[in-house]
Coordinates of C-alpha atoms and ligand atoms in Angstrom, one line a residue:
M1 CA -231.6 -28.4 52.0
N2 CA -230.2 -24.9 52.7
R3 CA -227.1 -23.4 51.1
Q4 CA -224.8 -24.5 53.9
D5 CA -226.2 -28.1 53.8
K6 CA -225.5 -28.1 50.1
I7 CA -221.9 -27.1 50.6
K8 CA -221.5 -29.6 53.4
K9 CA -222.9 -32.3 51.1
L10 CA -220.3 -31.4 48.5
I11 CA -217.5 -31.6 51.1
D12 CA -218.8 -34.9 52.4
L13 CA -219.0 -36.4 48.9
R14 CA -215.4 -35.2 48.2
E15 CA -214.2 -36.9 51.4
E16 CA -216.1 -40.0 50.5
A17 CA -214.5 -40.1 47.0
K18 CA -211.1 -39.5 48.4
L19 CA -211.3 -42.6 50.5
G20 CA -211.8 -44.8 47.4
G21 CA -212.4 -48.4 48.5
G22 CA -212.2 -47.4 52.2
K23 CA -209.7 -47.3 55.0
K24 CA -209.2 -51.0 55.2
K25 CA -208.4 -51.3 51.6
I26 CA -206.0 -48.4 51.9
E27 CA -204.2 -50.2 54.7
G28 CA -204.1 -53.3 52.6
Q29 CA -202.5 -51.3 49.8
H30 CA -199.8 -49.9 52.2
A31 CA -199.2 -53.3 53.6
K32 CA -198.2 -54.5 50.2
G33 CA -195.6 -51.7 50.1
K34 CA -197.7 -49.7 47.6
L35 CA -198.9 -46.1 47.7
T36 CA -202.5 -45.2 47.0
A37 CA -203.5 -43.7 43.7
R38 CA -203.8 -40.3 45.3
E39 CA -200.5 -40.4 47.1
R40 CA -198.9 -41.2 43.8
I41 CA -200.4 -38.1 42.2
E42 CA -199.3 -36.0 45.1
I43 CA -195.6 -37.0 44.6
L44 CA -195.8 -36.7 40.8
L45 CA -197.3 -33.2 40.5
D46 CA -196.3 -29.8 41.8
E47 CA -197.8 -29.2 45.2
G48 CA -201.4 -28.1 45.1
S49 CA -201.6 -28.2 41.3
F50 CA -203.9 -31.1 40.9
E51 CA -207.4 -30.4 39.5
E52 CA -209.5 -33.5 39.6
Y53 CA -212.3 -34.4 37.1
D54 CA -215.1 -36.8 37.4
M55 CA -214.9 -37.5 41.1
F56 CA -218.6 -38.3 41.2
V57 CA -218.7 -40.8 38.4
T58 CA -220.0 -44.2 39.2
H59 CA -220.4 -47.3 37.1
R60 CA -223.6 -48.4 35.4
C61 CA -223.3 -52.1 35.8
R62 CA -226.4 -54.0 37.1
D63 CA -225.1 -57.5 37.1
F64 CA -223.5 -59.8 39.8
G65 CA -224.6 -57.5 42.6
L66 CA -222.4 -54.7 41.4
E67 CA -225.4 -52.4 41.4
K68 CA -225.1 -52.3 45.2
K69 CA -221.4 -51.6 45.1
K70 CA -220.9 -48.2 43.7
I71 CA -217.9 -46.1 44.7
L72 CA -217.4 -42.5 43.8
G73 CA -214.8 -42.1 41.1
D74 CA -215.2 -45.7 40.0
G75 CA -211.6 -46.7 40.6
V76 CA -209.6 -44.2 38.7
I77 CA -208.5 -40.7 39.6
T78 CA -208.2 -38.4 36.6
G79 CA -207.3 -34.7 36.0
H80 CA -204.5 -32.3 35.3
G81 CA -201.8 -30.6 37.2
T82 CA -198.3 -29.2 36.6
I83 CA -194.8 -30.6 36.7
D84 CA -192.2 -27.7 37.1
G85 CA -195.1 -25.4 36.1
R86 CA -195.9 -27.2 32.9
V87 CA -199.4 -28.7 32.4
V88 CA -199.7 -32.5 32.4
Y89 CA -202.8 -34.8 32.3
V90 CA -202.8 -37.7 34.6
Y91 CA -204.8 -40.8 35.5
S92 CA -204.1 -43.0 38.4
Q93 CA -205.8 -46.4 38.8
D94 CA -207.1 -47.1 42.3
F95 CA -206.5 -50.7 43.3
T96 CA -208.6 -50.2 46.5
V97 CA -211.8 -50.0 44.3
L98 CA -212.6 -53.4 42.8
G99 CA -208.9 -54.1 42.3
G100 CA -208.6 -51.0 40.0
S101 CA -210.5 -53.0 37.4
L102 CA -211.6 -51.2 34.3
S103 CA -215.3 -50.5 33.6
E104 CA -217.0 -48.6 30.9
T105 CA -217.1 -45.4 33.0
F106 CA -213.5 -45.9 34.2
A107 CA -212.4 -46.0 30.6
G108 CA -214.6 -43.0 29.8
K109 CA -212.8 -41.0 32.5
I110 CA -209.4 -41.8 31.0
C111 CA -210.5 -41.1 27.5
K112 CA -211.9 -37.7 28.6
I113 CA -208.5 -36.5 29.9
M114 CA -206.7 -38.0 26.9
D115 CA -209.0 -36.1 24.5
Q116 CA -208.4 -32.9 26.4
A117 CA -204.6 -33.4 26.6
M118 CA -204.6 -33.7 22.8
K119 CA -206.6 -30.4 22.4
V120 CA -204.4 -28.6 24.9
G121 CA -201.2 -30.2 23.6
A122 CA -199.9 -31.6 27.0
P123 CA -198.4 -34.9 28.0
V124 CA -200.4 -37.7 29.5
I125 CA -199.1 -39.8 32.4
G126 CA -200.9 -43.0 33.2
I127 CA -200.3 -44.8 36.6
N128 CA -201.4 -48.4 36.3
D129 CA -202.4 -50.7 39.2
S130 CA -205.3 -52.8 38.1
G131 CA -206.8 -56.3 38.0
G132 CA -207.6 -55.7 34.3
A133 CA -211.0 -55.7 32.6
R134 CA -213.9 -55.5 35.2
I135 CA -215.1 -59.0 34.9
Q136 CA -218.7 -58.1 35.8
E137 CA -219.0 -55.8 32.8
G138 CA -217.6 -58.1 30.2
V139 CA -217.6 -56.7 26.7
Q140 CA -218.2 -53.1 27.8
S141 CA -214.8 -53.2 29.6
L142 CA -213.1 -54.6 26.5
A143 CA -214.6 -51.8 24.4
G144 CA -213.3 -49.4 27.1
Y145 CA -209.8 -50.7 26.6
A146 CA -210.0 -50.4 22.9
D147 CA -211.2 -46.8 23.3
I148 CA -208.1 -46.0 25.2
F149 CA -205.8 -47.9 22.8
Q150 CA -207.2 -45.9 19.9
R151 CA -206.4 -42.7 21.7
N152 CA -202.9 -43.9 22.6
I153 CA -202.3 -44.6 18.9
L154 CA -203.6 -41.2 17.7
A155 CA -201.7 -39.4 20.4
S156 CA -198.4 -41.2 19.6
G157 CA -195.9 -38.7 18.3
V158 CA -198.2 -35.8 19.1
I159 CA -198.0 -35.6 22.9
P160 CA -195.6 -37.5 25.2
Q161 CA -197.3 -40.4 26.8
I162 CA -195.7 -42.0 29.9
S163 CA -196.8 -45.1 31.8
A164 CA -195.9 -46.1 35.3
I165 CA -196.7 -49.7 36.3
F166 CA -197.0 -49.9 40.1
G167 CA -199.1 -53.1 40.5
P168 CA -200.7 -55.7 38.3
C169 CA -201.0 -55.0 34.6
A170 CA -202.1 -58.1 32.8
G171 CA -203.9 -59.4 29.7
G172 CA -204.8 -57.0 27.0
A173 CA -204.4 -54.2 29.5
V174 CA -200.7 -54.3 28.9
Y175 CA -201.2 -52.8 25.5
S176 CA -202.0 -49.3 26.5
P177 CA -198.6 -48.9 28.2
A178 CA -197.0 -50.7 25.3
L179 CA -198.4 -48.0 23.0
T180 CA -196.9 -45.2 25.0
D181 CA -193.4 -43.7 24.8
V182 CA -191.9 -44.8 28.1
I183 CA -192.7 -47.5 30.6
I184 CA -191.5 -47.3 34.2
M185 CA -191.9 -50.3 36.5
S186 CA -191.4 -50.4 40.3
E187 CA -189.3 -53.1 41.7
K188 CA -191.1 -56.0 43.5
T189 CA -194.6 -54.5 43.4
S190 CA -195.3 -54.5 39.7
Y191 CA -195.8 -57.0 36.9
M192 CA -196.9 -57.1 33.3
F193 CA -197.7 -60.0 31.1
V194 CA -200.2 -61.0 28.4
T195 CA -200.8 -64.3 30.0
G196 CA -200.2 -65.0 33.7
P197 CA -198.4 -68.0 35.4
K198 CA -201.6 -70.1 35.9
V199 CA -202.6 -70.0 32.2
T200 CA -199.0 -70.4 31.2
K201 CA -198.8 -73.6 33.3
K202 CA -202.0 -75.0 31.8
V203 CA -201.1 -74.2 28.2
T204 CA -197.4 -74.8 28.0
G205 CA -196.6 -76.8 31.2
E206 CA -194.1 -74.2 32.3
T207 CA -194.0 -73.4 36.0
I208 CA -192.9 -69.8 36.6
S209 CA -193.5 -67.2 39.2
T210 CA -195.2 -63.9 38.6
E211 CA -191.9 -62.0 39.2
D212 CA -190.0 -64.2 36.8
L213 CA -192.6 -64.0 34.1
G214 CA -193.2 -60.3 34.2
G215 CA -191.6 -58.5 37.0
A216 CA -189.6 -55.2 36.8
D217 CA -186.3 -57.0 36.5
I218 CA -187.4 -59.1 33.6
H219 CA -188.9 -56.3 31.6
S220 CA -186.0 -53.9 32.2
S221 CA -183.3 -56.4 31.4
K222 CA -184.6 -59.3 29.3
S223 CA -187.7 -58.2 27.3
G224 CA -186.9 -54.4 27.0
V225 CA -190.6 -53.7 27.6
A226 CA -189.7 -51.3 30.5
H227 CA -187.4 -48.4 30.0
F228 CA -186.9 -47.8 33.7
R229 CA -186.8 -50.0 36.7
A230 CA -187.3 -47.9 39.9
D231 CA -186.4 -49.1 43.4
D232 CA -189.8 -47.9 44.6
E233 CA -192.8 -45.9 43.5
E234 CA -191.4 -42.6 44.6
E235 CA -188.3 -43.0 42.5
G236 CA -190.5 -44.0 39.6
L237 CA -192.5 -40.8 39.9
L238 CA -189.4 -38.7 40.2
I239 CA -188.1 -40.3 37.0
I240 CA -191.2 -39.1 35.2
R241 CA -190.7 -35.5 36.5
K242 CA -187.0 -35.7 35.3
L243 CA -188.0 -37.2 31.9
L244 CA -190.3 -34.3 31.1
E245 CA -187.4 -31.8 31.5
Y246 CA -186.1 -33.1 28.2
L247 CA -189.4 -33.2 26.3
P248 CA -191.6 -30.5 24.7
Q249 CA -195.3 -30.4 25.6
N250 CA -196.2 -31.6 22.1
N251 CA -194.7 -32.3 18.7
L252 CA -195.2 -28.6 17.5
E253 CA -193.0 -27.3 20.3
D254 CA -189.3 -27.5 20.9
P255 CA -188.0 -29.0 24.1
P256 CA -187.5 -26.5 26.9
V257 CA -184.1 -24.8 27.0
T258 CA -182.9 -24.0 30.5
E259 CA -180.1 -21.9 31.8
C260 CA -176.7 -23.6 31.7
T261 CA -174.4 -23.4 34.7
D262 CA -171.6 -25.5 33.2
P263 CA -169.1 -23.6 31.0
I264 CA -169.7 -24.5 27.4
D265 CA -166.0 -24.2 26.5
R266 CA -164.9 -26.6 29.3
R267 CA -161.9 -28.5 28.0
E268 CA -161.4 -32.0 29.3
D269 CA -157.8 -33.1 28.8
A270 CA -158.6 -36.6 30.0
L271 CA -160.6 -37.2 26.9
N272 CA -157.4 -37.1 24.8
E273 CA -156.3 -40.2 26.8
I274 CA -159.5 -42.1 27.1
I275 CA -159.3 -44.2 24.0
P276 CA -156.9 -47.2 24.7
E277 CA -153.8 -47.5 22.5
L278 CA -154.9 -50.9 21.3
S279 CA -158.0 -50.9 19.3
N280 CA -159.3 -54.2 20.8
Q281 CA -159.3 -52.8 24.3
S282 CA -162.5 -51.5 25.8
Y283 CA -163.5 -48.4 27.7
D284 CA -166.8 -47.1 29.1
V285 CA -168.5 -44.7 26.7
K286 CA -170.6 -43.4 29.6
D287 CA -167.4 -41.8 30.9
I288 CA -167.3 -39.8 27.8
I289 CA -171.0 -38.9 27.9
Y290 CA -170.8 -37.7 31.5
T291 CA -167.7 -35.7 30.7
I292 CA -169.1 -33.7 27.8
V293 CA -172.8 -33.0 28.8
D294 CA -174.0 -30.3 31.1
N295 CA -173.3 -30.9 34.8
Q296 CA -172.6 -34.6 34.3
E297 CA -176.4 -35.2 34.1
F298 CA -177.5 -38.1 31.8
L299 CA -180.9 -39.8 32.1
E300 CA -180.3 -43.2 30.7
L301 CA -183.2 -45.2 29.2
H302 CA -183.1 -49.0 29.0
R303 CA -180.0 -49.0 31.3
H304 CA -180.1 -52.8 31.9
Y305 CA -181.2 -53.9 28.4
A306 CA -179.1 -54.3 25.2
K307 CA -176.2 -52.7 27.1
N308 CA -174.0 -52.7 23.9
I309 CA -175.8 -49.5 23.0
V310 CA -176.5 -46.6 25.4
V311 CA -179.4 -44.2 24.9
G312 CA -180.7 -41.4 27.0
F313 CA -181.3 -37.7 27.5
A314 CA -178.8 -35.0 28.5
K315 CA -178.3 -31.3 27.8
F316 CA -175.7 -29.2 26.0
N317 CA -175.7 -25.5 27.0
G318 CA -179.2 -26.1 28.4
M319 CA -180.5 -27.7 25.2
P320 CA -182.0 -31.1 25.6
V321 CA -180.6 -33.8 23.3
G322 CA -181.0 -37.5 22.8
I323 CA -177.7 -39.4 23.0
V324 CA -177.0 -42.7 21.2
A325 CA -173.7 -44.3 21.8
N326 CA -172.1 -47.7 21.1
Q327 CA -170.7 -49.2 24.3
P328 CA -167.3 -50.8 23.7
N329 CA -167.2 -52.4 27.2
Y330 CA -170.3 -54.6 26.5
L331 CA -170.0 -57.1 23.6
A332 CA -167.5 -54.7 22.1
G333 CA -170.3 -52.3 21.2
V334 CA -171.5 -54.6 18.4
L335 CA -174.9 -54.0 16.9
D336 CA -177.3 -56.9 17.4
I337 CA -181.1 -57.3 17.2
A338 CA -181.8 -55.9 20.6
A339 CA -179.5 -53.0 20.3
S340 CA -180.8 -52.0 16.9
I341 CA -184.4 -52.1 18.1
K342 CA -183.6 -50.2 21.3
A343 CA -181.8 -47.4 19.5
A344 CA -184.3 -47.2 16.6
R345 CA -187.1 -46.6 19.0
F346 CA -185.2 -44.0 20.9
V347 CA -184.2 -42.2 17.7
R348 CA -187.8 -42.1 16.6
F349 CA -188.9 -40.9 20.0
C350 CA -186.5 -38.0 19.8
D351 CA -187.4 -37.1 16.2
A352 CA -191.1 -37.2 17.0
F353 CA -190.6 -34.6 19.8
N354 CA -187.9 -32.4 18.1
V355 CA -185.1 -33.5 20.3
P356 CA -181.7 -33.2 18.5
L357 CA -179.6 -36.3 18.3
V358 CA -176.0 -36.7 19.3
T359 CA -174.5 -40.0 18.2
L360 CA -171.2 -41.3 19.6
V361 CA -169.8 -44.0 17.3
D362 CA -167.5 -46.9 18.2
V363 CA -168.9 -49.9 16.5
P364 CA -167.1 -53.0 15.2
G365 CA -170.1 -54.0 13.0
F366 CA -173.1 -56.2 13.3
L367 CA -173.0 -59.4 15.4
P368 CA -172.5 -62.4 13.1
G369 CA -174.1 -65.8 13.5
S370 CA -177.1 -67.9 12.8
S371 CA -179.0 -66.8 15.9
Q372 CA -178.9 -63.2 14.7
E373 CA -179.7 -64.1 11.1
Y374 CA -182.5 -66.4 12.0
G375 CA -183.8 -63.7 14.4
G376 CA -184.0 -61.3 11.5
I377 CA -181.1 -58.9 12.1
I378 CA -181.6 -57.8 8.5
V379 CA -185.0 -56.2 9.3
H380 CA -184.1 -55.2 12.8
G381 CA -180.8 -53.5 11.8
A382 CA -182.8 -51.8 9.1
K383 CA -185.0 -50.2 11.7
L384 CA -182.1 -48.2 13.1
L385 CA -180.9 -47.3 9.6
F386 CA -184.5 -46.2 8.8
A387 CA -184.9 -44.3 12.0
Y388 CA -181.8 -42.2 11.4
G389 CA -182.5 -41.7 7.8
E390 CA -186.0 -40.6 8.4
A391 CA -185.2 -38.2 11.3
T392 CA -185.3 -34.5 10.5
V393 CA -184.0 -33.2 13.9
P394 CA -180.5 -31.8 14.1
K395 CA -178.0 -34.8 14.0
V396 CA -174.5 -34.4 15.3
T397 CA -172.3 -37.5 15.0
V398 CA -168.9 -38.0 16.6
T399 CA -166.9 -41.0 15.6
L400 CA -164.7 -41.9 18.5
R401 CA -163.0 -45.0 17.2
K402 CA -164.4 -47.9 15.1
S403 CA -167.0 -47.3 12.5
Y404 CA -167.0 -50.4 10.3
G405 CA -169.1 -51.7 7.5
G406 CA -172.8 -51.5 7.5
A407 CA -172.8 -50.4 11.0
H408 CA -170.9 -47.2 9.9
D409 CA -173.7 -46.3 7.6
V410 CA -176.4 -47.1 10.2
M411 CA -174.9 -44.9 12.9
S412 CA -176.0 -41.6 11.6
C413 CA -173.4 -41.2 8.8
K414 CA -173.3 -38.2 6.5
Q415 CA -175.4 -39.8 3.8
L416 CA -178.3 -40.5 6.2
R417 CA -178.6 -36.7 6.4
G418 CA -176.1 -36.4 9.3
D419 CA -175.8 -32.7 9.7
I420 CA -172.4 -32.4 11.3
N421 CA -170.1 -35.4 11.4
Y422 CA -167.0 -35.1 13.5
A423 CA -164.3 -37.7 14.2
W424 CA -161.6 -38.0 16.8
P425 CA -158.1 -38.8 15.5
S426 CA -158.5 -42.3 16.9
A427 CA -161.4 -43.0 14.4
E428 CA -161.1 -46.0 12.1
I429 CA -163.7 -45.7 9.3
A430 CA -163.5 -48.6 6.9
V431 CA -165.4 -51.6 5.5
M432 CA -163.9 -53.8 8.2
G433 CA -161.1 -54.1 10.7
P434 CA -157.5 -54.6 9.4
Q435 CA -157.3 -58.3 10.4
G436 CA -160.5 -59.3 8.7
A437 CA -159.7 -57.2 5.6
V438 CA -156.2 -58.6 5.2
E439 CA -157.4 -62.2 5.6
I440 CA -159.9 -61.6 2.7
I441 CA -157.9 -59.5 0.3
E442 CA -154.6 -61.3 0.8
G443 CA -155.9 -64.7 1.7
K444 CA -154.4 -66.6 -1.3
K445 CA -150.9 -65.0 -0.8
I446 CA -151.0 -65.7 2.9
A447 CA -151.8 -69.4 2.3
E448 CA -148.9 -69.7 -0.2
I449 CA -146.2 -68.5 2.3
E450 CA -145.0 -71.7 4.0
D451 CA -142.6 -70.2 6.5
D452 CA -144.5 -69.2 9.7
E453 CA -142.3 -66.2 10.4
E454 CA -142.4 -64.9 6.8
R455 CA -146.2 -65.3 6.8
Q456 CA -146.7 -63.3 10.1
K457 CA -144.3 -60.6 8.7
F458 CA -146.3 -60.4 5.5
I459 CA -149.7 -60.2 7.4
K460 CA -148.3 -57.5 9.7
Q461 CA -147.0 -55.5 6.8
K462 CA -150.4 -55.7 5.0
E463 CA -152.3 -54.9 8.1
D464 CA -150.1 -51.8 8.6
E465 CA -150.7 -50.7 5.1
Y466 CA -154.4 -51.1 5.6
V467 CA -154.3 -49.2 8.9
D468 CA -152.4 -46.4 7.2
K469 CA -154.9 -46.3 4.4
F470 CA -158.3 -46.8 6.2
A471 CA -158.0 -47.1 10.0
N472 CA -158.0 -43.4 10.4
P473 CA -160.5 -40.6 10.0
Y474 CA -158.7 -38.8 7.1
E475 CA -159.8 -41.1 4.3
A476 CA -163.4 -40.3 5.1
A477 CA -162.5 -36.7 5.7
R478 CA -160.9 -36.5 2.3
Y479 CA -164.3 -37.2 0.8
G480 CA -166.1 -34.8 3.1
F481 CA -167.9 -37.7 4.8
I482 CA -166.4 -36.3 8.0
D483 CA -166.7 -32.6 8.4
D484 CA -163.8 -32.2 10.7
V485 CA -161.4 -34.2 12.8
I486 CA -161.5 -32.7 16.3
E487 CA -159.4 -33.0 19.4
P488 CA -161.2 -35.1 22.0
R489 CA -160.8 -32.6 24.8
N490 CA -162.7 -29.9 22.7
S491 CA -165.7 -32.2 22.1
R492 CA -168.1 -30.5 24.4
F493 CA -167.5 -27.1 22.9
R494 CA -167.7 -28.4 19.3
I495 CA -170.9 -30.2 20.0
V496 CA -172.5 -27.2 21.7
R497 CA -171.6 -25.0 18.7
A498 CA -172.8 -27.6 16.2
L499 CA -176.2 -27.8 18.0
Q500 CA -176.5 -24.0 18.3
T501 CA -175.9 -23.7 14.6
L502 CA -178.5 -26.3 13.8
M503 CA -181.2 -24.8 16.0
T504 CA -182.9 -23.3 13.0
K505 CA -182.5 -26.4 10.8
K506 CA -185.4 -27.2 8.6
D507 CA -185.7 -30.5 6.9
T508 CA -188.7 -32.5 5.7
N509 CA -189.6 -35.9 4.3
P510 CA -191.7 -36.3 1.1
P511 CA -195.5 -36.2 1.6
K512 CA -196.9 -39.7 2.4
K513 CA -199.6 -41.4 4.4
H514 CA -196.9 -42.9 6.6
S515 CA -193.6 -44.7 6.1
N516 CA -193.4 -48.5 6.0
I517 CA -190.5 -49.0 8.5
P518 CA -189.4 -52.6 8.5
L519 CA -191.3 -53.7 11.7
Ligands
HXC601 C1 -213.5 -57.2 38.9 C2 -211.7 -57.5 40.3 C3 -210.9 -57.8 39.2 C4 -211.5 -57.7 38.0 C5 -209.7 -57.9 41.0 N1 -211.0 -57.6 41.4 N2 -209.7 -58.0 39.7 N3 -213.0 -57.2 40.2 N4 -212.8 -57.4 37.8 N5 -210.7 -58.0 36.9 C6 -211.5 -57.4 42.8 C7 -211.5 -58.6 43.6 O1 -212.7 -59.3 43.4 C8 -211.4 -58.0 45.0 O2 -212.7 -57.5 45.3 C9 -210.5 -56.8 44.8 O3 -210.5 -56.5 43.4 C10 -209.0 -57.1 45.1 O4 -208.6 -58.3 44.5 P1 -207.9 -59.4 45.3 O5 -207.9 -60.6 44.4 O6 -208.4 -59.6 46.7 O7 -206.4 -58.8 45.3 P2 -205.0 -59.5 45.2 O8 -205.0 -60.8 46.0 O9 -204.0 -58.5 45.4 O10 -204.9 -60.0 43.7 C11 -204.9 -59.1 42.6 C12 -205.1 -59.8 41.3 C13 -206.3 -60.7 41.3 C14 -203.8 -60.6 41.0 C15 -205.1 -58.7 40.2 O11 -207.4 -59.9 41.8 C16 -206.7 -61.2 40.0 O12 -206.1 -62.2 39.5 N6 -207.7 -60.6 39.3 C17 -208.2 -61.0 38.1 C18 -207.3 -60.6 37.0 C19 -207.8 -60.9 35.6 O13 -207.9 -62.1 35.2 N7 -208.3 -59.9 35.0 C20 -208.8 -60.0 33.6 C21 -207.6 -60.0 32.8 S1 -208.0 -60.0 31.1 P3 -213.2 -57.5 46.8 O14 -214.6 -57.0 46.7 O15 -213.0 -58.8 47.4 O16 -212.3 -56.5 47.5 C22 -208.1 -58.4 30.7 C23 -208.5 -58.2 29.4 C24 -208.2 -56.8 28.9 O17 -207.9 -57.6 31.5 C25 -208.5 -56.8 27.5 C26 -208.1 -55.6 26.8 C27 -208.2 -55.7 25.4

């Protein structure tokens, strides 16, 4: 073979590898409304930036006739590229090759890029579309999954790990995405479950479709497994690109600060009017978020899940922050199990990657009732408390209205190392709301008053006294628990300045192997 033939052979092999399972399988993939593994990488990365590894890897299985079925690359495309000029590592499972099933060599390719991403300190993005463990390889495949899981665990909190689910992801295979920071699922074409509909039917008698058991709708609204539900794969891939704008490359770096085109001293008079006169009336906290952040840009995670709390990324003066906000227009913004878990995970995600936290508080308390108590609201609420108390990133809190009881403490209060705690004049910081408080502390006297009118008058008078004393920010401010009461319309500027001041903040936790957060 002369030099030219050798080069031609390389080009031919590359062409062969690029075809994966072949034209027919690619057509099949498109017919299902799915992109191929390579098309996904093209959309995800900056044009021309992808460098592929291990294109010529093939499996080593000699059973069930698989020795005659070797496809270059073995069903997963791996390598690195850039997103907005920043390095990322990526793997993309190729369903056209043996259903994207995972073999020993397939897992080895993924582990290789994960190891390198850890050395370089760059995010890993995994695109999942696979029939799971390659059945012909048996235990080797299981070992391959465990090799990936172990790397997911060690990389957690060191480099951002993002999973896209664009096809099947079933059985133990779900646990790699579950160990990563963010999961994005595509509408209609993806599903995730530990046990599929057939086994579910056999074991429990329940008849359920794939979509209803583990589709994107279910996981983005009911289980909370998925952080994003994308209309299609392209949208899912663009969400990943957007997400990385708010994250550093690794835990030793700060998130990237960009130029801000939105005036930092922009006053918003409408904010002075946004809190309803009556404290039992609701409003949409997202209106406040969009008004105060740069250019009205807010990337919300878990948008359809536990809607009584809102979490997501935004920027103030070009600085990425994580926003956590109670949502008064859904369950009155109460904290329940799902909301506590959702917010706790987000707070830890931000803290792990040095993203400052801005918390907007309007919380009437924890949701009462046996279903919450039996479900363990005690430990789940403690997760959020723990997450805030453990976080060492800059923490700016603005109490908009209610901040009652245990929920007041949980929502980034001063004593949980809140750095700057502001309140709006509409804030009510107390053990509980006026009605509940008066019922308890004046209960006996109220019962003794026989005349209806007299009783109502007495209750009103006591409630007013309570409101004067506690349902305002000044009692907390008197103790220094609130650093300043601010005019709502100045919120953007005050938050920007707080964050700027805190940029050089240093705080640590005592040395330990790891904490024992109430899981
Ligand atoms: C080997 C597989 C495979 C697998 C699919 N294929 N899954 N090969 N191992 N796990 C092959 C098929 O034989 C077929 O090969 C090609 O991929 C496409 O599969 P189809 O069935 O034709 O595609 P489709 O109709 O779209 O169905 C997709 C599917 C189905 C729903 C994923 O293939 C399926 O149910 N596969 C098995 C899923 C499974 O039970 N996996 C094990 C889960 S347990 P040809 O040559 O015909 O094109 C697990 C444990 C992980 O993963 C443990 C980690 C700890």
